[in-house]
mmCIF file of C-alpha atoms and ligand atoms in Angstrom:
data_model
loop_
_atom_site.group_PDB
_atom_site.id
_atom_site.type_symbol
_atom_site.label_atom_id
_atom_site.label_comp_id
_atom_site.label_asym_id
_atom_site.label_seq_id
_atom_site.Cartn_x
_atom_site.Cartn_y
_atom_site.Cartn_z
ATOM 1 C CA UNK D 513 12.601 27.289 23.030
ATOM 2 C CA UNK D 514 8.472 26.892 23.324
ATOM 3 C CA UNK D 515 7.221 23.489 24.420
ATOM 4 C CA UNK D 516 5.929 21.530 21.224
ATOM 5 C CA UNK D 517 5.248 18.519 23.521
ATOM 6 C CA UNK D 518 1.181 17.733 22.590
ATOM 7 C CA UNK D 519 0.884 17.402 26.515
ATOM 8 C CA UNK D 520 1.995 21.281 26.497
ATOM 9 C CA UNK D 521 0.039 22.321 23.558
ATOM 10 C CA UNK D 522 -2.845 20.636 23.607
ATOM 11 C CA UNK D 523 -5.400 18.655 21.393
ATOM 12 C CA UNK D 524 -7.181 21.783 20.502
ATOM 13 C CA UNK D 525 -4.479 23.957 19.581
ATOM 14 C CA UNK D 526 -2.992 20.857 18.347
ATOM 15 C CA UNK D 527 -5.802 20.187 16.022
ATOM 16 C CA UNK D 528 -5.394 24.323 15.074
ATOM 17 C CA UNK D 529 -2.263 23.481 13.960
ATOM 18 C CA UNK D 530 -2.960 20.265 11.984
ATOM 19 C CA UNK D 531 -6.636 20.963 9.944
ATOM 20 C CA UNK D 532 -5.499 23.858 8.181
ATOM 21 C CA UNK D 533 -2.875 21.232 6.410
ATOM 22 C CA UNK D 534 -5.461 19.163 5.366
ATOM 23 C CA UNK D 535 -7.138 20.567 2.148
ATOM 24 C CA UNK D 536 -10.914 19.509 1.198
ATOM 25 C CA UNK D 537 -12.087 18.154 -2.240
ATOM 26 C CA UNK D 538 -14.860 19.169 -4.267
ATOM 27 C CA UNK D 539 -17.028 15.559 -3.069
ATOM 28 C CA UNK D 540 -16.512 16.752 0.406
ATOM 29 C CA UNK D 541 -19.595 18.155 1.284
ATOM 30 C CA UNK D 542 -18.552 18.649 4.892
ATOM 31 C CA UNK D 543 -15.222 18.095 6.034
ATOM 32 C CA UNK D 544 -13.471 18.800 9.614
ATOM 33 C CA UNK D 545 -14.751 20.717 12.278
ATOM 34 C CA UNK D 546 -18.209 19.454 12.556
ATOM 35 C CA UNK D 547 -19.276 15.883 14.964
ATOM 36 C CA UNK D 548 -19.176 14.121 11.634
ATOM 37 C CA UNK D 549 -18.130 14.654 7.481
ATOM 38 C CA UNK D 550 -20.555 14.279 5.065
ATOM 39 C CA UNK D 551 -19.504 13.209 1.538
ATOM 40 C CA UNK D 552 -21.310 12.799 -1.660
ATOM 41 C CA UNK D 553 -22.063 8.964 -2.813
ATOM 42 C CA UNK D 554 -22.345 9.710 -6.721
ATOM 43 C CA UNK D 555 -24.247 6.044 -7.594
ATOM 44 C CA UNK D 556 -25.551 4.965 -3.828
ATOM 45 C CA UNK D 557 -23.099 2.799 -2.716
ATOM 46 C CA UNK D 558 -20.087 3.422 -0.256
ATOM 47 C CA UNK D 559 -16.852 1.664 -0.269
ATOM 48 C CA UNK D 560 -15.116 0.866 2.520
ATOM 49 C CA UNK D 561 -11.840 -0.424 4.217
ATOM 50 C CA UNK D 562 -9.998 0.454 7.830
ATOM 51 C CA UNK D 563 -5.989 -0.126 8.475
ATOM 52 C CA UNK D 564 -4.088 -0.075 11.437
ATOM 53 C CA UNK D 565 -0.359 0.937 11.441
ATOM 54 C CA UNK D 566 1.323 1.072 15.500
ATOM 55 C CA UNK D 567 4.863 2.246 15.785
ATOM 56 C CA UNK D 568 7.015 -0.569 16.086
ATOM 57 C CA UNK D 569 5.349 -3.525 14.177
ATOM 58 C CA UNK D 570 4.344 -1.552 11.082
ATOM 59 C CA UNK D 571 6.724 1.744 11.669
ATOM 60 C CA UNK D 572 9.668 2.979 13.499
ATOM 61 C CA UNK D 573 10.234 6.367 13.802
ATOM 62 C CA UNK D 574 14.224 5.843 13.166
ATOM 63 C CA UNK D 575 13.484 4.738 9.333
ATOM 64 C CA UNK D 576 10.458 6.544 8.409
ATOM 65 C CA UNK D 577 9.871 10.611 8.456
ATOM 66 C CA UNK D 578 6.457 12.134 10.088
ATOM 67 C CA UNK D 579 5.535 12.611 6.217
ATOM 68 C CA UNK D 580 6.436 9.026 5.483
ATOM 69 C CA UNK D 581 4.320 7.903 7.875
ATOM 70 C CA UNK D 582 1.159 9.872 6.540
ATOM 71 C CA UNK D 583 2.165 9.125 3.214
ATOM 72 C CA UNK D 584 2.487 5.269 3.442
ATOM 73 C CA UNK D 585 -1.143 4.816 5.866
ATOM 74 C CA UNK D 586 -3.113 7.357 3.007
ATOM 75 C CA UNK D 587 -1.349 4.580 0.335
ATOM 76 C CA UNK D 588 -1.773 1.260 1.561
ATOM 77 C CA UNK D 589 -5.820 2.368 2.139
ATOM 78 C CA UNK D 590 -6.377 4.402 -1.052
ATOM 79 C CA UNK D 591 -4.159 1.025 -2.035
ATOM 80 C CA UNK D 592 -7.367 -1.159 -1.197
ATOM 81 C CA UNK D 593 -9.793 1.238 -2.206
ATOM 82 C CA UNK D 594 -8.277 1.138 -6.032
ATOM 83 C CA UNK D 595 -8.146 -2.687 -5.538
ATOM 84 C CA UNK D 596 -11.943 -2.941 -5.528
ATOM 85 C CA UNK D 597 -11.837 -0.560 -9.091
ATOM 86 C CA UNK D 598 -13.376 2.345 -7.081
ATOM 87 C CA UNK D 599 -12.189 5.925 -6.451
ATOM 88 C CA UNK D 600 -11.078 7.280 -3.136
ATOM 89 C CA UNK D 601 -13.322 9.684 -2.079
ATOM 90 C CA UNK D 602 -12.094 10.584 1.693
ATOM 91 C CA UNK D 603 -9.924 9.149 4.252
ATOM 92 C CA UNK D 604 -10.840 9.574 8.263
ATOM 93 C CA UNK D 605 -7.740 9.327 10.525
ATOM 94 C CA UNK D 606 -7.358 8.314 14.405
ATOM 95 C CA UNK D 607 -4.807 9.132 15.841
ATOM 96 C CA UNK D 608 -3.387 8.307 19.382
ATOM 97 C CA UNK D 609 0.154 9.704 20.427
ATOM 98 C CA UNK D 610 2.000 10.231 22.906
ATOM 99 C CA UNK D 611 2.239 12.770 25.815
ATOM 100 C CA UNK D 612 5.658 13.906 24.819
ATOM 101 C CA UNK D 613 5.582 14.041 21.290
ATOM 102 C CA UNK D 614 5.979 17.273 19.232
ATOM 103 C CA UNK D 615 2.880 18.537 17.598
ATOM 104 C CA UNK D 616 5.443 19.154 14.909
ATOM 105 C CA UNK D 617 5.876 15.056 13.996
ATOM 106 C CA UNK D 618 1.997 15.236 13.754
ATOM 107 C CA UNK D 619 1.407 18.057 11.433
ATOM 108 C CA UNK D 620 4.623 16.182 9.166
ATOM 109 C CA UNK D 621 1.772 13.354 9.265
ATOM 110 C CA UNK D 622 -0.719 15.495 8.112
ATOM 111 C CA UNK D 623 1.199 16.756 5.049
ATOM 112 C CA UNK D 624 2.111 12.906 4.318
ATOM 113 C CA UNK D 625 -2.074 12.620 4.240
ATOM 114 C CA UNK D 626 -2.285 15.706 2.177
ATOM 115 C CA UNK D 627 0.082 14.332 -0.778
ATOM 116 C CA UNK D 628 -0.902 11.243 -0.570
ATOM 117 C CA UNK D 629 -4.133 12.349 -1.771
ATOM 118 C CA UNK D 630 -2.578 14.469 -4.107
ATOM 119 C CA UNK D 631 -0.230 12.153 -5.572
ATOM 120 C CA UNK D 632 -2.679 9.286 -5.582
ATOM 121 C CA UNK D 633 -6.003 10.096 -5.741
ATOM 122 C CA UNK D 634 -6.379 13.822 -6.353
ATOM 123 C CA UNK D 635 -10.075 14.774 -5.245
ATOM 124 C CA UNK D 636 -9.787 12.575 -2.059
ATOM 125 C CA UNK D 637 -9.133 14.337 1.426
ATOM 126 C CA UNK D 638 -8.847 13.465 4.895
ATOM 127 C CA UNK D 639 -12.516 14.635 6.051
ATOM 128 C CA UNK D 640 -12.770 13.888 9.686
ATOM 129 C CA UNK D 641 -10.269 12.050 12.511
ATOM 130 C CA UNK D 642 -9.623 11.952 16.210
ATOM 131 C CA UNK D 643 -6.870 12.957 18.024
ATOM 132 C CA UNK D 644 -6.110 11.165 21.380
ATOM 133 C CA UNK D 645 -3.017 10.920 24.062
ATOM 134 C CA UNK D 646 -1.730 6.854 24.617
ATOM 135 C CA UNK D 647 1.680 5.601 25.120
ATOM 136 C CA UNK D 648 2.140 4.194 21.264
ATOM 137 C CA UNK D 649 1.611 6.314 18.311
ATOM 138 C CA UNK D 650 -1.136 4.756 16.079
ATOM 139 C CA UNK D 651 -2.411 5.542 12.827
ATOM 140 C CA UNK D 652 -5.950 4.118 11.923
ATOM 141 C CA UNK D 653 -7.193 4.999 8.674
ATOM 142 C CA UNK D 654 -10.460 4.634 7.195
ATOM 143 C CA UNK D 655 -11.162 4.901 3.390
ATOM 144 C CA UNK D 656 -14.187 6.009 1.333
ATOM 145 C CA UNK D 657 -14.682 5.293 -2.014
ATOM 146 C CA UNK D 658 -16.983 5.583 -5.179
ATOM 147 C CA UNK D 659 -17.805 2.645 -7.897
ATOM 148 C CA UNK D 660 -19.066 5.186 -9.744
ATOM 149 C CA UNK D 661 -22.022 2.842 -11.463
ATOM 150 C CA UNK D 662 -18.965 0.136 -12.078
ATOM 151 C CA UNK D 663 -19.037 -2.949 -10.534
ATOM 152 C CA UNK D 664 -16.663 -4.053 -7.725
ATOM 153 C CA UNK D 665 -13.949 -6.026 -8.640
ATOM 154 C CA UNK D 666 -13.984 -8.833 -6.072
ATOM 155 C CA UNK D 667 -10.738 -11.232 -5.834
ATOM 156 C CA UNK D 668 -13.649 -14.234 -7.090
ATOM 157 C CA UNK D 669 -13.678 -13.726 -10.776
ATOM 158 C CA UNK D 670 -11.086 -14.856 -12.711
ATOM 159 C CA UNK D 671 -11.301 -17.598 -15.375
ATOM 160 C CA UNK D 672 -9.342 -19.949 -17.155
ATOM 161 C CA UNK D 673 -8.057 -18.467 -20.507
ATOM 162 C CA UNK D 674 -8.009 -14.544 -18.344
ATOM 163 C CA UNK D 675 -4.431 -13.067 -18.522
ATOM 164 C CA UNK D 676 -3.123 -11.985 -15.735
ATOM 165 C CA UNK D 677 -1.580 -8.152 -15.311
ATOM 166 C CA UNK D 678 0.378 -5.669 -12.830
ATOM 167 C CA UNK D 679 0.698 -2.148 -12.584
ATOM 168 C CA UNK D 680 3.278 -0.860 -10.169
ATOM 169 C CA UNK D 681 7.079 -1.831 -8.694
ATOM 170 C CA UNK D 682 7.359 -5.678 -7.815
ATOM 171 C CA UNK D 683 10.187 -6.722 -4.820
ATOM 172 C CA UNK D 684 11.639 -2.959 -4.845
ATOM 173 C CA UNK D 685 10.223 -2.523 -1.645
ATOM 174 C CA UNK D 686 10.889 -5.437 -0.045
ATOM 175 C CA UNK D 687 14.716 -4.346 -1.494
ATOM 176 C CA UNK D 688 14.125 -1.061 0.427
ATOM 177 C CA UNK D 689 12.929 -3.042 3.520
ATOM 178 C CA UNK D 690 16.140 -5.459 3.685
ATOM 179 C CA UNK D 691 18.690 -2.495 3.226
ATOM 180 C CA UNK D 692 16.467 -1.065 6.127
ATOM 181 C CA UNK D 693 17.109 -4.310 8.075
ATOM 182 C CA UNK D 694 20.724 -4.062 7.186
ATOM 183 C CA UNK D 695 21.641 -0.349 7.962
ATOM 184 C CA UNK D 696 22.880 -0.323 11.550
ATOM 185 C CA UNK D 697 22.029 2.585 13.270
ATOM 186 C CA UNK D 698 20.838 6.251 12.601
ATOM 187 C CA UNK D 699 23.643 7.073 10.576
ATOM 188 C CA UNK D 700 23.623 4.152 8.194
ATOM 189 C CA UNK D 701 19.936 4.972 7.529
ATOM 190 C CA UNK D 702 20.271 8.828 7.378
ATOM 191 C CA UNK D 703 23.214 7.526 4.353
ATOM 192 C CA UNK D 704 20.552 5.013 2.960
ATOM 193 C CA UNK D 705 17.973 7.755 2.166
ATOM 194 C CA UNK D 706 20.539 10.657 0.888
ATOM 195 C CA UNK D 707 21.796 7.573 -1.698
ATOM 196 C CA UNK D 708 18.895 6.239 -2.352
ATOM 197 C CA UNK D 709 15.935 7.994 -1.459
ATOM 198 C CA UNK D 710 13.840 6.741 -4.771
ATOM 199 C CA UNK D 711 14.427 2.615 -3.701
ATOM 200 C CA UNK D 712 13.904 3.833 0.013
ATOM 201 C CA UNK D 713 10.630 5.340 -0.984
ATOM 202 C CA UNK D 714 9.271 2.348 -1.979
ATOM 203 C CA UNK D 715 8.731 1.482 1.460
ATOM 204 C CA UNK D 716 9.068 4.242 3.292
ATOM 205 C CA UNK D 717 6.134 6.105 0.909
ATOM 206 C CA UNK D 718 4.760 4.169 -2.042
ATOM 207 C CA UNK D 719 3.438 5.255 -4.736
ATOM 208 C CA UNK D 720 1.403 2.529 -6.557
ATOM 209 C CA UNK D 721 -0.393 3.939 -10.015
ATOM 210 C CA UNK D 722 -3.856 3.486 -8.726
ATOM 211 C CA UNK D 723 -6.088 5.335 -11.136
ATOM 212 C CA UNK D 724 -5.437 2.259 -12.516
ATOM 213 C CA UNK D 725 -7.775 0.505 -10.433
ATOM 214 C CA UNK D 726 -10.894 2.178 -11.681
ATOM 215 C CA UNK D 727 -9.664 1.802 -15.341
ATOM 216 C CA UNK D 728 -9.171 -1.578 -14.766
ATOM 217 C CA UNK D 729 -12.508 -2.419 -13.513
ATOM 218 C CA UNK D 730 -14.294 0.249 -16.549
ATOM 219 C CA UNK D 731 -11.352 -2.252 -19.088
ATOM 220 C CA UNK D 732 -13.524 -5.748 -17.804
ATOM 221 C CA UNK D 733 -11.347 -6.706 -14.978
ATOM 222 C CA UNK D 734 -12.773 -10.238 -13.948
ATOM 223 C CA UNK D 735 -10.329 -9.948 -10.391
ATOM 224 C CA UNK D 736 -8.106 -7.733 -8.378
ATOM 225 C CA UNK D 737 -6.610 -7.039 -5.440
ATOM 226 C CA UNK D 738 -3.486 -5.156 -4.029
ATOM 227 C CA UNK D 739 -0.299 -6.413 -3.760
ATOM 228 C CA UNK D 740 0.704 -6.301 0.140
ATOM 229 C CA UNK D 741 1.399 -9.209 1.348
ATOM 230 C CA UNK D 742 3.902 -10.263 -1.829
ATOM 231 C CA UNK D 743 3.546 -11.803 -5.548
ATOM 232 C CA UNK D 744 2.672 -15.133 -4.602
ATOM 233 C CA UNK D 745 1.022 -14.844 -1.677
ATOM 234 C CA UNK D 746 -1.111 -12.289 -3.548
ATOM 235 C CA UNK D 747 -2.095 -14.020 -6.098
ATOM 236 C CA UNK D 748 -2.938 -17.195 -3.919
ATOM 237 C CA UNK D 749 -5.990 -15.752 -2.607
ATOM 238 C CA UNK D 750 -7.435 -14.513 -6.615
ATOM 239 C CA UNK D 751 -6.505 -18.231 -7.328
ATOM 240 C CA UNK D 752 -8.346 -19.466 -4.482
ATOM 241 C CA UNK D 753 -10.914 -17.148 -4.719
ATOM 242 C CA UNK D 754 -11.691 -17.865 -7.664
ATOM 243 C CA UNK D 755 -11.195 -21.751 -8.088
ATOM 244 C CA UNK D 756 -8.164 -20.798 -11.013
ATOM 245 C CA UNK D 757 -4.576 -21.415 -11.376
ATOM 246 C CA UNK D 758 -2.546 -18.281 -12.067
ATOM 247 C CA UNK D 759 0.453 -18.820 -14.252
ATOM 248 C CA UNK D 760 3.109 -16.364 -13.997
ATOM 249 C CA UNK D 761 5.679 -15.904 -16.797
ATOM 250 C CA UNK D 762 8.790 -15.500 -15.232
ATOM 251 C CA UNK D 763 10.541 -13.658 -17.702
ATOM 252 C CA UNK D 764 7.985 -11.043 -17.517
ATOM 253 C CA UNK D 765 9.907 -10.430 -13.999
ATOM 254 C CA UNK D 766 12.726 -10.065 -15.039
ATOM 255 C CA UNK D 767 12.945 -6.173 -15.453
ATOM 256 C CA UNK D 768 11.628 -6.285 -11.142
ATOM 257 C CA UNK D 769 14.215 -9.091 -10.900
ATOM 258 C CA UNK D 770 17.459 -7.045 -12.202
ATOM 259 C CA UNK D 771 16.206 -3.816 -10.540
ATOM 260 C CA UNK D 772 16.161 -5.991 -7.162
ATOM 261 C CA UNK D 773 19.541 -7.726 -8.206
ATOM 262 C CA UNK D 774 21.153 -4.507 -8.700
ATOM 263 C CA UNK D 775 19.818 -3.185 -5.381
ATOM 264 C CA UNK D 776 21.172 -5.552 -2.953
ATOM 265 C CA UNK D 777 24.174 -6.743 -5.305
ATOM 266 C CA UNK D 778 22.369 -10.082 -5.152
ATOM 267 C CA UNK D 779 22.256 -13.020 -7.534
ATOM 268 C CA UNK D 780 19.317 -13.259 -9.712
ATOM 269 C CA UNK D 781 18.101 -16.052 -7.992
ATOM 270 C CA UNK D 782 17.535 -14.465 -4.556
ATOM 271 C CA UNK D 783 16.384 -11.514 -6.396
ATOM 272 C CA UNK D 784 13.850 -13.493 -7.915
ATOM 273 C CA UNK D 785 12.895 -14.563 -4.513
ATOM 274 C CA UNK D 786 12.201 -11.168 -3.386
ATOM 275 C CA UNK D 787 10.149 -10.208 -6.178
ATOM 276 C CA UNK D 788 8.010 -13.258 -5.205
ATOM 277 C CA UNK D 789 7.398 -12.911 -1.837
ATOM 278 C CA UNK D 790 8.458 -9.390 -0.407
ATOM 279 C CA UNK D 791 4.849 -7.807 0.291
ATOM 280 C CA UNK D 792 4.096 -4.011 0.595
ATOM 281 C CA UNK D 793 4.563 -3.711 -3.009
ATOM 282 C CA UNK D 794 0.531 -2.150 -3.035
ATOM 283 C CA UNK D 795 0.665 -2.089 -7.075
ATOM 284 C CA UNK D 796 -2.151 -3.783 -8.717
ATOM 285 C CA UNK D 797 -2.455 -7.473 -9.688
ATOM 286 C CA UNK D 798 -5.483 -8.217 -11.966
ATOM 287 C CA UNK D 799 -6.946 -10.469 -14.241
ATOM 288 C CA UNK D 800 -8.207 -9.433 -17.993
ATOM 289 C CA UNK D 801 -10.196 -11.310 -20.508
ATOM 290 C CA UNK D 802 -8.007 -12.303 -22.937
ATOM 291 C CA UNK D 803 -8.173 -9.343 -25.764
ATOM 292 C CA UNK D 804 -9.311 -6.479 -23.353
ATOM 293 C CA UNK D 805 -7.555 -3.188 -23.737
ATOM 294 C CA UNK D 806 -5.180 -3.388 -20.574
ATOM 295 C CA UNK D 807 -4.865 0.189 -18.859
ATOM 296 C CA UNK D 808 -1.633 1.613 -18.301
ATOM 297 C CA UNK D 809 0.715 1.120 -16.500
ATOM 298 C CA UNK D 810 -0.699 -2.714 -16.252
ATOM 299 C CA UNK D 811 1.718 -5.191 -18.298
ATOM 300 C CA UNK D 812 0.741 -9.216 -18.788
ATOM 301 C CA UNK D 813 2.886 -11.216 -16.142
ATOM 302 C CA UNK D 814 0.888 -14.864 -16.769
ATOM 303 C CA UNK D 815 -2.201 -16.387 -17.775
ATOM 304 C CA UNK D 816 -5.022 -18.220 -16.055
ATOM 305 C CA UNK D 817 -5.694 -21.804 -16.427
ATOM 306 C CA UNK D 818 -8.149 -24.407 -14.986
ATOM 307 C CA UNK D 819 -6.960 -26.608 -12.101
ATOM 308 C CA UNK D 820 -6.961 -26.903 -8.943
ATOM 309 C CA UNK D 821 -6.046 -23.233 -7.018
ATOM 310 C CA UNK D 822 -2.327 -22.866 -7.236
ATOM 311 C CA UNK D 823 -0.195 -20.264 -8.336
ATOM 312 C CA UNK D 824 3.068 -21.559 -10.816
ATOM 313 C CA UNK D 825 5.813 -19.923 -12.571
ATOM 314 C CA UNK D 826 6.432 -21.128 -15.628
ATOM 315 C CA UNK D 827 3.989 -23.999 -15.304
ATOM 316 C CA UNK D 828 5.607 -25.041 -12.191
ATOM 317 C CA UNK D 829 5.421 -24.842 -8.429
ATOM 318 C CA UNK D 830 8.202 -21.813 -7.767
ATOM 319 C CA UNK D 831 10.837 -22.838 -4.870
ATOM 320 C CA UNK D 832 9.422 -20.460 -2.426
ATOM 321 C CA UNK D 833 6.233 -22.378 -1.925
ATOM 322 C CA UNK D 834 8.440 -25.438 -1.530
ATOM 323 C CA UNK D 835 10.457 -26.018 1.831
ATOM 324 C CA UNK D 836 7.591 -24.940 4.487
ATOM 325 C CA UNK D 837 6.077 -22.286 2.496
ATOM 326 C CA UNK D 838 2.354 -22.598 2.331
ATOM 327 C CA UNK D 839 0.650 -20.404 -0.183
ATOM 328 C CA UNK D 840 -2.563 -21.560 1.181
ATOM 329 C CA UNK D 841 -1.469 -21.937 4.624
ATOM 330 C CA UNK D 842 -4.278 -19.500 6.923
ATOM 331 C CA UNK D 843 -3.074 -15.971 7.165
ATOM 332 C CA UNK D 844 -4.071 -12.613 7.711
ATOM 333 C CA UNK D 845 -6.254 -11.492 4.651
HETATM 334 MG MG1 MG Y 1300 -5.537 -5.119 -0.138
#
C-alpha cells in the first residue's frame, strides 16, 4: 500500500495529480501552471465574489464526499456570480489541508470543481489556486464573471407594482440538512444517501438553474440575489435594499411545501416553516416588471408593493418573523 498522505506525496506531485482534472475553457486565456491566469473580460468589467467553506462549520467530511465538497464551493460562488445576472467565467481555489490527508480526497475535490462548471456554468474553469499544508481543510473560492454589456443586477431595484420570481428548489435543502442532523452516525448517513441521494444532493451538491441569472438580467430584472441564507431572510435584504415590501403568495409554495412535508413526514405547517427560513437553497429570487417575459425555470411567488421594507405572506407578517425572529435584525450579508 503507497503512502497517499499529501505530507508523503507532496504539493508538487500533488498538484501533478490534481491540474490535469481541471479542464480549461475557451475564455481562459491562461490557465494553471503559470504565477497568475489570465482571462478574457469580453465588455471591460470584471465580476467578482470570494467564499470561505472550513471543515466543521460549513462541512464535515462524515456527510459530504471529496466531490461534494468541490461541487457545493464551485455552486454557492458561481451561485453569486449568476445573482448579479453575469456569467461565470473562472473560479481560483485555495486550498489548505492537512498533513495526513490523502491526495486522493483532494483530486475528488477537483472533479467536484470540474462538474460544477460543467453542470452550471459550462465555459467556466478553475484557472489558478494554491495548495498549502494547515491543520483544517479549507476551501476558498474566488469567482470571475462577465456582464457581458448587461447591467448588474444589484439587490436595490425593485419597485412597487414588480412581481416577484424564483428559479430553483425552496426548503429541500434545508430538508436534506435536518435528516443530516437526524441520522446518527456513519451508517445512518451512508443509508440516507443510498435512499435518497436526489433530496441529499440538495445540500450536499446543489444544483441551482443559474443560466437563469443572465437571462434574468437580459428579461429587465429590476433585483436579485441568491437564495442562501433562506426565503425570508433573502428577500429582507431586496426589500430593504430597495425601500419595497415583497409580498409572497403562499400558495405559490405550496408545491416546495408538500415536497418538504413529504420529506420529513412533517405537517404542512412546519414544512412551511422550512421553506421560509432553511437557507442554502442558492436558486434565484428576483424581481420583474410586471409584463416582462420571465425566463425559465423562474415562476411568480408574490408581488411588490410600497411600504415600509418588510417581507409578508399573504399580506401579512409570516409566524417566523414573529417570536424573536428579526428579518432585519444585523447579520452576515
Ligand atoms: Mg449571494
Amino acid at each position: 500500500v503507497t503512502d497517499d498522505r499529501l505530507a508523503a506525496v507532496g504539493e508538487l506531485s500533488a498538484l501533478a495529480r490534481i491540474l490535469p482534472r481541471l479542464p480549461g475553457s475557451p475564455g481562459t486565456l491562461l490557465g494553471p501552471g503559470d504565477d497568475a491566469a489570465v482571462l478574457a473580460a469580453p465588455d471591460g468589467r470584471v465580476v467578482l465574489t470570494t467564499d470561505v467553506m472550513v471543515e466543521g462549520p460549513d462541512f464535515r467530511r462524515e456527510w459530504s464526499t471529496p466531490h461534494d465538497i468541490g461541487f457545493k464551493a464551485a455552486a454557492t460562488n458561481l451561485a453569486d456570480i449568476a445573482a448579479m445576472g453575469a456569467r461565470p467565467t473562472g473560479l481560483l481555489v485555495a486550498l489548505t489541508a492537512p498533513p495526513d490527508l490523502a491526495v486522493a480526497v483532494l483530486e475528488g475535490i477537483a472533479d467536484g470543481f470540474a462538474d460544477a462548471c460543467a453542470a452550471l456554468a459550462p465555459g467556466c474553469a478553475v484557472v489558478g489556486g494554491d495548495l498549502t499544508m494547515s491543520p483544517t481543510l479549507t476551501v476558498a473560492v474566488t469567482a470571475v464573471g462577465s456582464l457581458d454589456d448587461a447591467q448588474p443586477v444589484r439587490r436595490s431595484g425593485a419597485r412597487a407594482g414588480d412581481v416577484v420570481a424564483y428559479a430553483g428548489s425552496l426548503g429541500r435543502a434545508g430538508a436534506a440538512l435536518r435528516l443530516l442532523f437526524a441520522a446518527d452516525g456513519t451508517e445512518a448517513v451512508a443509508a440516507l444517501r443510498r435512499e435518497r441521494p436526489d433530496l441529499l444532493d440538495e445540500q450536499l451538491a446543489p444544483r441551482p438553474p443559474l443560466a437563469a441569472g443572465p437571462a434574468a438580467a437580459a428579461a429587465g430584472a429590476t433585483a436579485m440575489l441568491d437564495v442562501s441564507d433562506g426565503l425570508l431572510l433573502d428577500a429582507s435584504r431586496i426589500a430593504r435594499a430597495s425601500g419595497v415590501v415583497l409580498d409572497l403568495d403562499g400558495t405559490a409554495l405550496d408545491h416546495d411545501v408538500r415536497a418538504v412535508a413529504q420529506a420529513l413526514g412533517v405537517t404542512d405547517e412546519i414544512a412551511r416553516s422550512v421553506v421560509l427560513t432553511a437557507g442554502e437553497d442558492h436558486g434565484l429570487l428576483a424581481c420583474f416588471p410586471d409584463g416582462a417575459a420571465l425566463p425559465a425555470p423562474f415562476r411568480i411567488v408574490g408581488a411588490v408593493v410600497a411600504g415600509t421594507p418588510a417581507v409578508l405572506v399573504d399580506g401579512v407578517p409570516p409566524a417566523e418573523t414573529a417570536g424573536g425572529w428579526d428579518s432585519f435584525a444585523p447579520r452576515r450579508d
